[in-house]
Short mmCIF file of C-alpha atoms and ligand atoms in Angstrom, two decimals:
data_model
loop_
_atom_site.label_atom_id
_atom_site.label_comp_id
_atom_site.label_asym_id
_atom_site.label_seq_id
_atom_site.Cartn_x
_atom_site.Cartn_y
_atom_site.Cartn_z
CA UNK F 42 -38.76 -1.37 4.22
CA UNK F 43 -35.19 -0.72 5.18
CA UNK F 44 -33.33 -4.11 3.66
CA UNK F 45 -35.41 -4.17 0.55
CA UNK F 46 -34.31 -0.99 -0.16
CA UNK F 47 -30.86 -1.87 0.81
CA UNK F 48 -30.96 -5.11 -1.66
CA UNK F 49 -31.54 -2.20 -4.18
CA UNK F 50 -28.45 -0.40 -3.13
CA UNK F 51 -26.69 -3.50 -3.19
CA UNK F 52 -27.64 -4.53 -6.40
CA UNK F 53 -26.89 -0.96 -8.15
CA UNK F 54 -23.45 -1.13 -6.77
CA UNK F 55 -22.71 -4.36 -8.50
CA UNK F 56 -23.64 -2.07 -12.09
CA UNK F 57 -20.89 0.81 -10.82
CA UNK F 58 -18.08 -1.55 -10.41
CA UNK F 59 -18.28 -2.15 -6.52
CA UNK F 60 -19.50 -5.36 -4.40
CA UNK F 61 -20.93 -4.89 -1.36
CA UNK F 62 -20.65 -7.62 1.54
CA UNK F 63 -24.39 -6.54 3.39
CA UNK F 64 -26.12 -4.13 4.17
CA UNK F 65 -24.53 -2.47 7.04
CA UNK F 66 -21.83 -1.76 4.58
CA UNK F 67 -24.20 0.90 3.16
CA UNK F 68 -25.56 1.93 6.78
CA UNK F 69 -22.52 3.66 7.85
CA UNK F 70 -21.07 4.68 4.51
CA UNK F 71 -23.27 7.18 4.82
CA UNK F 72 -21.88 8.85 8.37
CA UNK F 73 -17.86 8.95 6.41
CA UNK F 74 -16.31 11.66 6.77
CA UNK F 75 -13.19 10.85 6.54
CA UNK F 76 -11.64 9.00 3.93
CA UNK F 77 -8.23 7.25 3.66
CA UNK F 78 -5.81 5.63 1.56
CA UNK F 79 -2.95 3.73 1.63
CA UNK F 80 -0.17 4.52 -1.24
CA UNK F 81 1.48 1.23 -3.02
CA UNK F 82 -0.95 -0.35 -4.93
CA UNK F 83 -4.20 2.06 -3.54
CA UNK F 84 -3.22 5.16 -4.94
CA UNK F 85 -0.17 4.25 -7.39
CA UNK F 86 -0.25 1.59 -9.67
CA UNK F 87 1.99 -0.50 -7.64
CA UNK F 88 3.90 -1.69 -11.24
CA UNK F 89 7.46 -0.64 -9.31
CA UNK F 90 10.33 -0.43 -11.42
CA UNK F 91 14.27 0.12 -9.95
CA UNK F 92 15.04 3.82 -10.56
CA UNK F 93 18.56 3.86 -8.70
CA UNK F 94 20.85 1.41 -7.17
CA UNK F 95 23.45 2.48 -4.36
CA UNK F 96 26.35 1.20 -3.16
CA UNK F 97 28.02 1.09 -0.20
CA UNK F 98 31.71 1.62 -0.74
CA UNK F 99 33.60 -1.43 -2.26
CA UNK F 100 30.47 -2.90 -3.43
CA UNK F 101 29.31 -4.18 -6.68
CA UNK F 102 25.94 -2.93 -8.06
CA UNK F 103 24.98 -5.93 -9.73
CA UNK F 104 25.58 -7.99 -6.74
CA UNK F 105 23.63 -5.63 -4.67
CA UNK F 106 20.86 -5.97 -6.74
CA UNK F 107 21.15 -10.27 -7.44
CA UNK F 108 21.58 -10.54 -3.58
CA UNK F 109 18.61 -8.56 -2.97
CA UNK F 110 16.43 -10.51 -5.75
CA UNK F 111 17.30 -13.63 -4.38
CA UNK F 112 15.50 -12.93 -1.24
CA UNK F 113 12.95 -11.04 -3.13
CA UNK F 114 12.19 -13.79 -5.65
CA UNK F 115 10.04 -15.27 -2.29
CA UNK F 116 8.26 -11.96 -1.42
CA UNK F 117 4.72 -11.08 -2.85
CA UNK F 118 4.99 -6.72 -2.14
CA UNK F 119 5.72 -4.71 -5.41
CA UNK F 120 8.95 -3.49 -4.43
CA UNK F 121 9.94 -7.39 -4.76
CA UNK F 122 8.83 -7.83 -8.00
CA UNK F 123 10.89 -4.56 -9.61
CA UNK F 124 14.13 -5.66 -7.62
CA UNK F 125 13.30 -9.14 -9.11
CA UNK F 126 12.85 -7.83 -12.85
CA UNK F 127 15.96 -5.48 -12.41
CA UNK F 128 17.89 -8.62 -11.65
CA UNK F 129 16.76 -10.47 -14.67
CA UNK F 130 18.35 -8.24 -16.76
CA UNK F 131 21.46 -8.63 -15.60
CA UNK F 132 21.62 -12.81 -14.95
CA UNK F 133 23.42 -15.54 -15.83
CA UNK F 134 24.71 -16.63 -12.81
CA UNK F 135 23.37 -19.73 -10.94
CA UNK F 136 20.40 -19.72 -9.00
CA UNK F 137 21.37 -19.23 -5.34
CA UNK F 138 20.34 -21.79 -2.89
CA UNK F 139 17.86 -20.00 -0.69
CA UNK F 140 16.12 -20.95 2.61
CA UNK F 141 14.70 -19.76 6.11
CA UNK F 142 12.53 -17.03 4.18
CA UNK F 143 10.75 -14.64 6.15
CA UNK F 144 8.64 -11.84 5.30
CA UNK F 145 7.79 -9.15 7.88
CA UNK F 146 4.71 -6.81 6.27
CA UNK F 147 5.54 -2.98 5.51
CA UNK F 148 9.06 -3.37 6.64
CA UNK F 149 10.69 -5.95 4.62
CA UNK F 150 12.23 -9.85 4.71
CA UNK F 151 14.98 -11.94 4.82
CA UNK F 152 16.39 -15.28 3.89
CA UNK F 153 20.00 -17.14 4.49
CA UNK F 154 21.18 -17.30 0.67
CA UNK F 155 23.56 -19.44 -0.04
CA UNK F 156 24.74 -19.86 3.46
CA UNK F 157 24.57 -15.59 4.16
CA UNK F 158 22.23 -14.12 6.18
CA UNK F 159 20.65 -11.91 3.77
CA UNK F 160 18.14 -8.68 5.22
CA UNK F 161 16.31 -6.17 2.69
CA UNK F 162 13.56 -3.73 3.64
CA UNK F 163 13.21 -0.17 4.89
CA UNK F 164 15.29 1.18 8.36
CA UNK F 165 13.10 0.13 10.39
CA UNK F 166 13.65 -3.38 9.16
CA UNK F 167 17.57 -3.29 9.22
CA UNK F 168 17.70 -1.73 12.92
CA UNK F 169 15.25 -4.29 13.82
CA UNK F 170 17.87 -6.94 12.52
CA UNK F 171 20.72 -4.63 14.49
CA UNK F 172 22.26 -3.37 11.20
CA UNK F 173 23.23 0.22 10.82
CA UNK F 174 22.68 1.73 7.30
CA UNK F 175 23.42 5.12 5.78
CA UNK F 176 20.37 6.94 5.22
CA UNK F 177 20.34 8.20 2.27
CA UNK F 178 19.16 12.34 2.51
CA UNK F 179 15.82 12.68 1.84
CA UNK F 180 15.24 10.98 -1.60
CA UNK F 181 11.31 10.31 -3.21
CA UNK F 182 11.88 6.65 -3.93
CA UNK F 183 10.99 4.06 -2.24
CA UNK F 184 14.49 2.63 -0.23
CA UNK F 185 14.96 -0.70 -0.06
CA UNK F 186 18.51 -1.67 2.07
CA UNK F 187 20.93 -4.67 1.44
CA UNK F 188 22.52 -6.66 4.23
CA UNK F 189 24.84 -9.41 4.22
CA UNK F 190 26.04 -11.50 7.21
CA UNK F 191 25.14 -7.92 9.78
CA UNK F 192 27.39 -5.72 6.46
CA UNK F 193 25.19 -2.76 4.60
CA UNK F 194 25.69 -3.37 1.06
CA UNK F 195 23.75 -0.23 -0.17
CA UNK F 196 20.14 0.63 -0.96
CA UNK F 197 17.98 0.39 -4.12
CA UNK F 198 15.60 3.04 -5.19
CA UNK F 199 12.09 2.04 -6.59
CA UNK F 200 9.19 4.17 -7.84
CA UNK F 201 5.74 4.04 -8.60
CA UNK F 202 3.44 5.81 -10.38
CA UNK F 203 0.27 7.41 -9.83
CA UNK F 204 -3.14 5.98 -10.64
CA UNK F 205 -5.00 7.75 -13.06
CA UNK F 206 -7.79 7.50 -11.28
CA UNK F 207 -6.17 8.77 -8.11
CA UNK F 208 -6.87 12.77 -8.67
CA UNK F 209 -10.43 12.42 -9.82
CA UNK F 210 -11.19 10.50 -7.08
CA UNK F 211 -9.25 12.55 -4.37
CA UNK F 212 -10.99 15.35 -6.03
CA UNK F 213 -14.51 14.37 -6.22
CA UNK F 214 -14.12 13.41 -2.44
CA UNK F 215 -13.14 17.19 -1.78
CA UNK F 216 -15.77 18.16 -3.56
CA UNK F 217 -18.54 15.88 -1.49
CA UNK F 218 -16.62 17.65 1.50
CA UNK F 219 -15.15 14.27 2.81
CA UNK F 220 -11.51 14.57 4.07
CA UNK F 221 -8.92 12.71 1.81
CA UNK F 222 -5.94 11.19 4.72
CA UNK F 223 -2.80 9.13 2.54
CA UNK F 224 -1.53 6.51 5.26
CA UNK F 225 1.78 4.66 4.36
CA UNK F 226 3.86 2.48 5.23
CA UNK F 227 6.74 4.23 2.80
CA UNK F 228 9.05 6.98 3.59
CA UNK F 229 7.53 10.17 4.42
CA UNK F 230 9.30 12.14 1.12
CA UNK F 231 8.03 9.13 -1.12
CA UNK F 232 4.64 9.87 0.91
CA UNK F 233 4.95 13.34 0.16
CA UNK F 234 6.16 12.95 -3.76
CA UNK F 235 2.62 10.66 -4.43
CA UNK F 236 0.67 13.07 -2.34
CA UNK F 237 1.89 16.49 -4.37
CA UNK F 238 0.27 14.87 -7.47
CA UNK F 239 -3.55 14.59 -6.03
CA UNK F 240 -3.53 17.89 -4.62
CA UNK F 241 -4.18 18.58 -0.39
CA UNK F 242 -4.06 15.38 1.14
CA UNK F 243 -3.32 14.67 4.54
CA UNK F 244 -0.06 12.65 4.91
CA UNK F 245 1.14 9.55 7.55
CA UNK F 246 4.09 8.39 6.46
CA UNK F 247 6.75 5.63 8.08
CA UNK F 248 3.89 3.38 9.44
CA UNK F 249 3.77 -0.38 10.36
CA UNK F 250 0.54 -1.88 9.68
CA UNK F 251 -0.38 -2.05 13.32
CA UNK F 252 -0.08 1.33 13.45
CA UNK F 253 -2.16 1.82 10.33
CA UNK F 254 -4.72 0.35 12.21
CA UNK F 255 -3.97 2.34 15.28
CA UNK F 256 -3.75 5.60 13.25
CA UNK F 257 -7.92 4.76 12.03
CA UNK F 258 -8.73 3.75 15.67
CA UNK F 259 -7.59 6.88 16.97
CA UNK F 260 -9.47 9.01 13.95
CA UNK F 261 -12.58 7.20 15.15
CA UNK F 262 -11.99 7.82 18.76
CA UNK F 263 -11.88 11.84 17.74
CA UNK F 264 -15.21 10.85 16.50
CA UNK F 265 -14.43 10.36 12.59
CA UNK F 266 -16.60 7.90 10.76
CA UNK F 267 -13.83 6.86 8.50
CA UNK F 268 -13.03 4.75 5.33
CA UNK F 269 -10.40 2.86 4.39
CA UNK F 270 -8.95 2.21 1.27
CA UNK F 271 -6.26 -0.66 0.61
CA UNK F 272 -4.88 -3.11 -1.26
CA UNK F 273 -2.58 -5.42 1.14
CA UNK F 274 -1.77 -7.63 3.37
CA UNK F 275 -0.33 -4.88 5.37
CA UNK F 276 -3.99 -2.98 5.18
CA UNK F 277 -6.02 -5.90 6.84
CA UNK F 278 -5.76 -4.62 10.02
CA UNK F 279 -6.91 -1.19 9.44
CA UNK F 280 -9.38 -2.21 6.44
CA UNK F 281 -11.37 -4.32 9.35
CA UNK F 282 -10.88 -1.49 11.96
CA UNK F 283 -12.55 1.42 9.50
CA UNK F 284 -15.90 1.84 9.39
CA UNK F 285 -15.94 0.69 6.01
CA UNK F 286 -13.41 -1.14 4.79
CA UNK F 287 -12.81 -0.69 1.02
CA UNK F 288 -10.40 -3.17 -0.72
CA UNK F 289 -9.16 -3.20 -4.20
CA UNK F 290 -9.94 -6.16 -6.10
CA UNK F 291 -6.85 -6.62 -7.72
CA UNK F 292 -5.09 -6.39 -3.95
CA UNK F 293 -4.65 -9.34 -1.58
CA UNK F 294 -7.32 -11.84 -0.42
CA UNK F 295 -6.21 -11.14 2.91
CA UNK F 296 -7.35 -7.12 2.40
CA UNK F 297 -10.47 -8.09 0.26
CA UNK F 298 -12.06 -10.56 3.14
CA UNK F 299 -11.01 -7.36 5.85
CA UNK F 300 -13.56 -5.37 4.12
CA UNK F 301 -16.95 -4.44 3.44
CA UNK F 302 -16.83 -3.36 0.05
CA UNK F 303 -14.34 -4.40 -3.42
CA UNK F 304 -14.09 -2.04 -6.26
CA UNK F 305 -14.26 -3.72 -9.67
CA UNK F 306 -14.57 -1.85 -11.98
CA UNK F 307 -11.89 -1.15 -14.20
CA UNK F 308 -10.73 1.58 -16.55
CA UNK F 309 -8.29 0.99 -19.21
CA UNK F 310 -6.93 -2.16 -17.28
CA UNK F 311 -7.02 -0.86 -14.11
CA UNK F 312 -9.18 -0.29 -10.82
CA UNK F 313 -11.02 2.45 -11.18
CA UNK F 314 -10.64 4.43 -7.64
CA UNK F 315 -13.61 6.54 -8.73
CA UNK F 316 -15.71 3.66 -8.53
CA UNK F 317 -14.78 4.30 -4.23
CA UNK F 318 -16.32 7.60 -4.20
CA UNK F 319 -19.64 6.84 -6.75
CA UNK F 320 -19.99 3.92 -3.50
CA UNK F 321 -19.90 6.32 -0.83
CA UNK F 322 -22.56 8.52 -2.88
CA UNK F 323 -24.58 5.74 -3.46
CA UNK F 324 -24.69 5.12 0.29
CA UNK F 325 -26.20 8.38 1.05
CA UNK F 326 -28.70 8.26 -2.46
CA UNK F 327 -30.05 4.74 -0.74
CA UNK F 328 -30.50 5.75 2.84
CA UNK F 329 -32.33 9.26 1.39
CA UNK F 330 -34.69 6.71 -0.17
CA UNK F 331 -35.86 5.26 2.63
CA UNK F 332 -36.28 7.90 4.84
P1 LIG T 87 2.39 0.88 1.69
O1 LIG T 87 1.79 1.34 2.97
O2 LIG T 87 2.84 2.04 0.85
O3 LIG T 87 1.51 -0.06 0.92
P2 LIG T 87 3.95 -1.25 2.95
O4 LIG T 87 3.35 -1.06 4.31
O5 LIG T 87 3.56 -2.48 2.21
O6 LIG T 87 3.73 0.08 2.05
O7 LIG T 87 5.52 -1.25 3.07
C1 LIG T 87 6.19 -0.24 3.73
C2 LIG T 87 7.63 -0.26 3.37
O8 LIG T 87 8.22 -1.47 3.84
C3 LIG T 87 7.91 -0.24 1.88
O9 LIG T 87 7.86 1.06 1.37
C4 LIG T 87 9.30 -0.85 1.84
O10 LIG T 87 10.24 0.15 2.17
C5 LIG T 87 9.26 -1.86 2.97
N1 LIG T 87 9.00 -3.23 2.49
C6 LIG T 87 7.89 -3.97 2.64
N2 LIG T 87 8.03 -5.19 2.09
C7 LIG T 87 9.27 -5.23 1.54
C8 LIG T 87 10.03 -6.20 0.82
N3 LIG T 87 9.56 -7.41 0.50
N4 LIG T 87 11.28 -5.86 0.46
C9 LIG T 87 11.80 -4.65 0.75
N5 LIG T 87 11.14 -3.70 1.42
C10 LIG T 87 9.90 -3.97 1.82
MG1 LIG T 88 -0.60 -1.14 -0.61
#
């Protein structure tokens, strides 16, 4: 009786907006207790837009930002795509000759642009390349640091905004007494900006994607049957290491094949993160039936 009834789950989560890959999707969905999400993209919009550009002394903040979008032009993560836009507006110059790009996920990438070794991406990125930056003090945006030929340039501050779905669906998870976790790869006071607007959330902030998936490992080690929810490439890893893996379907292909079930559905143009939580209630409607 158990996979008809199953199919039947399956088939009533294609009418609220989410696809299930099989049924032991639905089998341990109903065991979560735990449920987390990942910030760009999952529980903000991921539309970025520059809010603040910052130069080092002696610098130029239009060629901070046409250095940076010349790298960024090859990237596919949001904060490209505002540095890219912010750029635009301000063009006219020729099209640098760019090659040797590299993209590193949840830290940042680099390219030689016109001859210059060009870095941009968070701290951890820069240090990684041995470049010392100024850290800005605490600051809610997103940071994205310049380099050029081993010289900080300055950083550029991006934000997001919320989801509207976000704080109903943080909310109703409360409510079904599962425990909302936001795990990001961002800065912990950009973490902590996103996370004031949905209310108590657990925060893990300043995390490469290995240790996302480390960070779910280790909740299911302290016996948590957890979810996942995520939108990039940078989520695979931890999408496939959650119980259930929960992509959005607007994300990656990378972080929609990691997991077990895609949301669809969309309100006024956008995934509906509610759609998550109807899923995981759905789970435990089905497995009630058959018992
Ligand atoms: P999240 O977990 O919020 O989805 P990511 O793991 O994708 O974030 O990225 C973590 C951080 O790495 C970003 O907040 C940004 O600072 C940096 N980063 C990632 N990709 C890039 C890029 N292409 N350019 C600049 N910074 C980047
Ligand atoms: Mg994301």
């Amino acid at each position: 009786a158990t996979p008809t009834a199953l199919l039947v789950g399956t088939g009533r989560g294609a009418q609220l907006g989410v696809l299930i890959r099989g049924a032991a999707a639905l089998e341990s969905a109903r065991r979560i207790d735990t449920v987390v999400f990942d910030k760009t993209g999952t529980l903000t919009t991921g539309r970025m837009r520059v809010s603040g550009v910052h130069p080092a002394h002696g610098v130029r903040r239009d060629e901070i930002v046409r250095t940076a979008a010349a790298v960024e032009s090859y990237a596919e993560h949001p904060v490209a795509q505002a540095i890219v836009i912010a750029a635009g507006q301000h063009s006219g110059t020729d099209s640098p000759t760019v090659t040797d790009f590299r993209a590193v996920p949840g830290r940042g990438a680099s390219a030689m642009v016109d001859g210059k070794q060009i870095v941009v991406g968070n701290t951890l990125h820069l240090a990684d390349a041995g470049i010392s930056v100024d850290t800005p003090t605490p600051v809610t945006d997103t940071v994205v640091h310049v380099a050029c030929d081993g010289r900080w340039l300055g950083w550029i501050g991006v934000t997001d905004s919320l989801r509207d779905t976000a704080l109903p669906a943080v909310a109703r998870l409360r409510g079904l007494g599962l425990r909302p976790v936001l795990l990001t790869g961002d800065n912990p006071a950009a973490a902590g900006a996103i996370a004031n607007q949905v209310g108590p959330i657990e925060v893990i902030a300043g995390v490469t994607p290995e240790a996302k998936a480390a960070t779910i490992r280790r909740l299911r080690d302290d016996g948590h049957t957890v979810a996942m929810i995520g939108d990039g490439v940078n989520d695979a890893a931890a999408l496939s290491e959650a119980d259930l893996g929960i992509a959005i379907a607007t994300g990656s292909d990378i972080a929609i094949e990691a997991s077990d079930v895609t949301l669809v559905r969309a309100t006024a143009g956008t995934v509906d993160l509610t759609a998550a939580v109807d899923a995981l209630a759905l789970a435990r409607t089905t497995l009630r039936t058959i018992k």
